[in-house]
Amino acid sequence: MSMLDKLKDLIKGHPDQARQGVEKAGDAFDAKSGNKYQSQVDTAQQKLNEQIGKEPPAPGQTRPPQP
């Protein structure tokens, strides 16, 4: 099992906590780098949050398969 698969298993059912972790990690990196890479960090945070998903699927609906 790859590291990515392990991470996906960990965040299943906990999307809000995963998004908070993404935000905290990005903010910590910004602080350490003096905001030198702020736009790249913001883009990475946005992409990760898209992968996590904004809302859980409604009952009876499934999410599209992730590549």
Short mmCIF file of C-alpha atoms in Angstrom, two decimals:
data_model
loop_
_atom_site.label_atom_id
_atom_site.label_comp_id
_atom_site.label_asym_id
_atom_site.label_seq_id
_atom_site.Cartn_x
_atom_site.Cartn_y
_atom_site.Cartn_z
CA MET A 1 0.00 0.00 0.00
CA SER A 2 1.47 3.32 -1.03
CA MET A 3 1.76 6.32 1.23
CA LEU A 4 -0.97 8.10 -0.75
CA ASP A 5 -3.35 5.19 -0.21
CA LYS A 6 -2.62 5.28 3.52
CA LEU A 7 -3.33 9.02 3.65
CA LYS A 8 -6.60 8.58 1.75
CA ASP A 9 -7.68 5.91 4.24
CA LEU A 10 -6.85 8.22 7.15
CA ILE A 11 -8.95 11.13 5.90
CA LYS A 12 -12.01 9.10 4.92
CA GLY A 13 -14.88 10.33 7.03
CA HIS A 14 -12.89 13.28 8.37
CA PRO A 15 -12.81 15.87 5.57
CA ASP A 16 -13.19 18.89 7.88
CA GLN A 17 -10.20 17.85 9.98
CA ALA A 18 -8.18 17.13 6.83
CA ARG A 19 -8.94 20.62 5.46
CA GLN A 20 -7.90 22.16 8.78
CA GLY A 21 -4.64 20.23 8.62
CA VAL A 22 -3.98 21.41 5.07
CA GLU A 23 -4.57 25.03 6.12
CA LYS A 24 -2.37 24.75 9.21
CA ALA A 25 0.46 23.08 7.30
CA GLY A 26 0.34 25.70 4.54
CA ASP A 27 0.25 28.56 7.03
CA ALA A 28 3.18 27.07 8.95
CA PHE A 29 5.21 26.76 5.74
CA ASP A 30 4.35 30.35 4.82
CA ALA A 31 5.55 31.52 8.23
CA LYS A 32 8.83 29.57 7.98
CA SER A 33 9.55 30.78 4.44
CA GLY A 34 8.60 34.40 5.12
CA ASN A 35 5.71 34.12 2.65
CA LYS A 36 8.24 33.73 -0.16
CA TYR A 37 6.17 30.94 -1.75
CA GLN A 38 2.72 32.12 -0.68
CA SER A 39 1.06 31.86 -4.10
CA GLN A 40 2.40 28.32 -4.64
CA VAL A 41 1.30 27.27 -1.15
CA ASP A 42 -2.17 28.74 -1.71
CA THR A 43 -2.46 26.85 -4.99
CA ALA A 44 -1.38 23.60 -3.31
CA GLN A 45 -3.89 24.14 -0.50
CA GLN A 46 -6.65 24.74 -3.02
CA LYS A 47 -5.79 21.61 -5.02
CA LEU A 48 -5.64 19.46 -1.89
CA ASN A 49 -8.98 20.79 -0.67
CA GLU A 50 -10.50 19.97 -4.07
CA GLN A 51 -9.22 16.40 -3.74
CA ILE A 52 -10.64 16.12 -0.23
CA GLY A 53 -13.99 17.43 -1.43
CA LYS A 54 -16.05 20.39 -0.35
CA GLU A 55 -19.01 18.46 1.02
CA PRO A 56 -19.79 14.83 1.63
CA PRO A 57 -21.95 13.28 -1.10
CA ALA A 58 -25.69 13.32 -0.55
CA PRO A 59 -27.28 9.98 0.37
CA GLY A 60 -27.65 7.83 -2.73
CA GLN A 61 -24.92 9.70 -4.62
CA THR A 62 -21.38 8.56 -5.11
CA ARG A 63 -18.27 10.54 -5.78
CA PRO A 64 -16.56 10.12 -9.13
CA PRO A 65 -13.60 7.72 -8.96
CA GLN A 66 -10.30 9.34 -8.07
CA PRO A 67 -7.40 8.68 -10.46
#
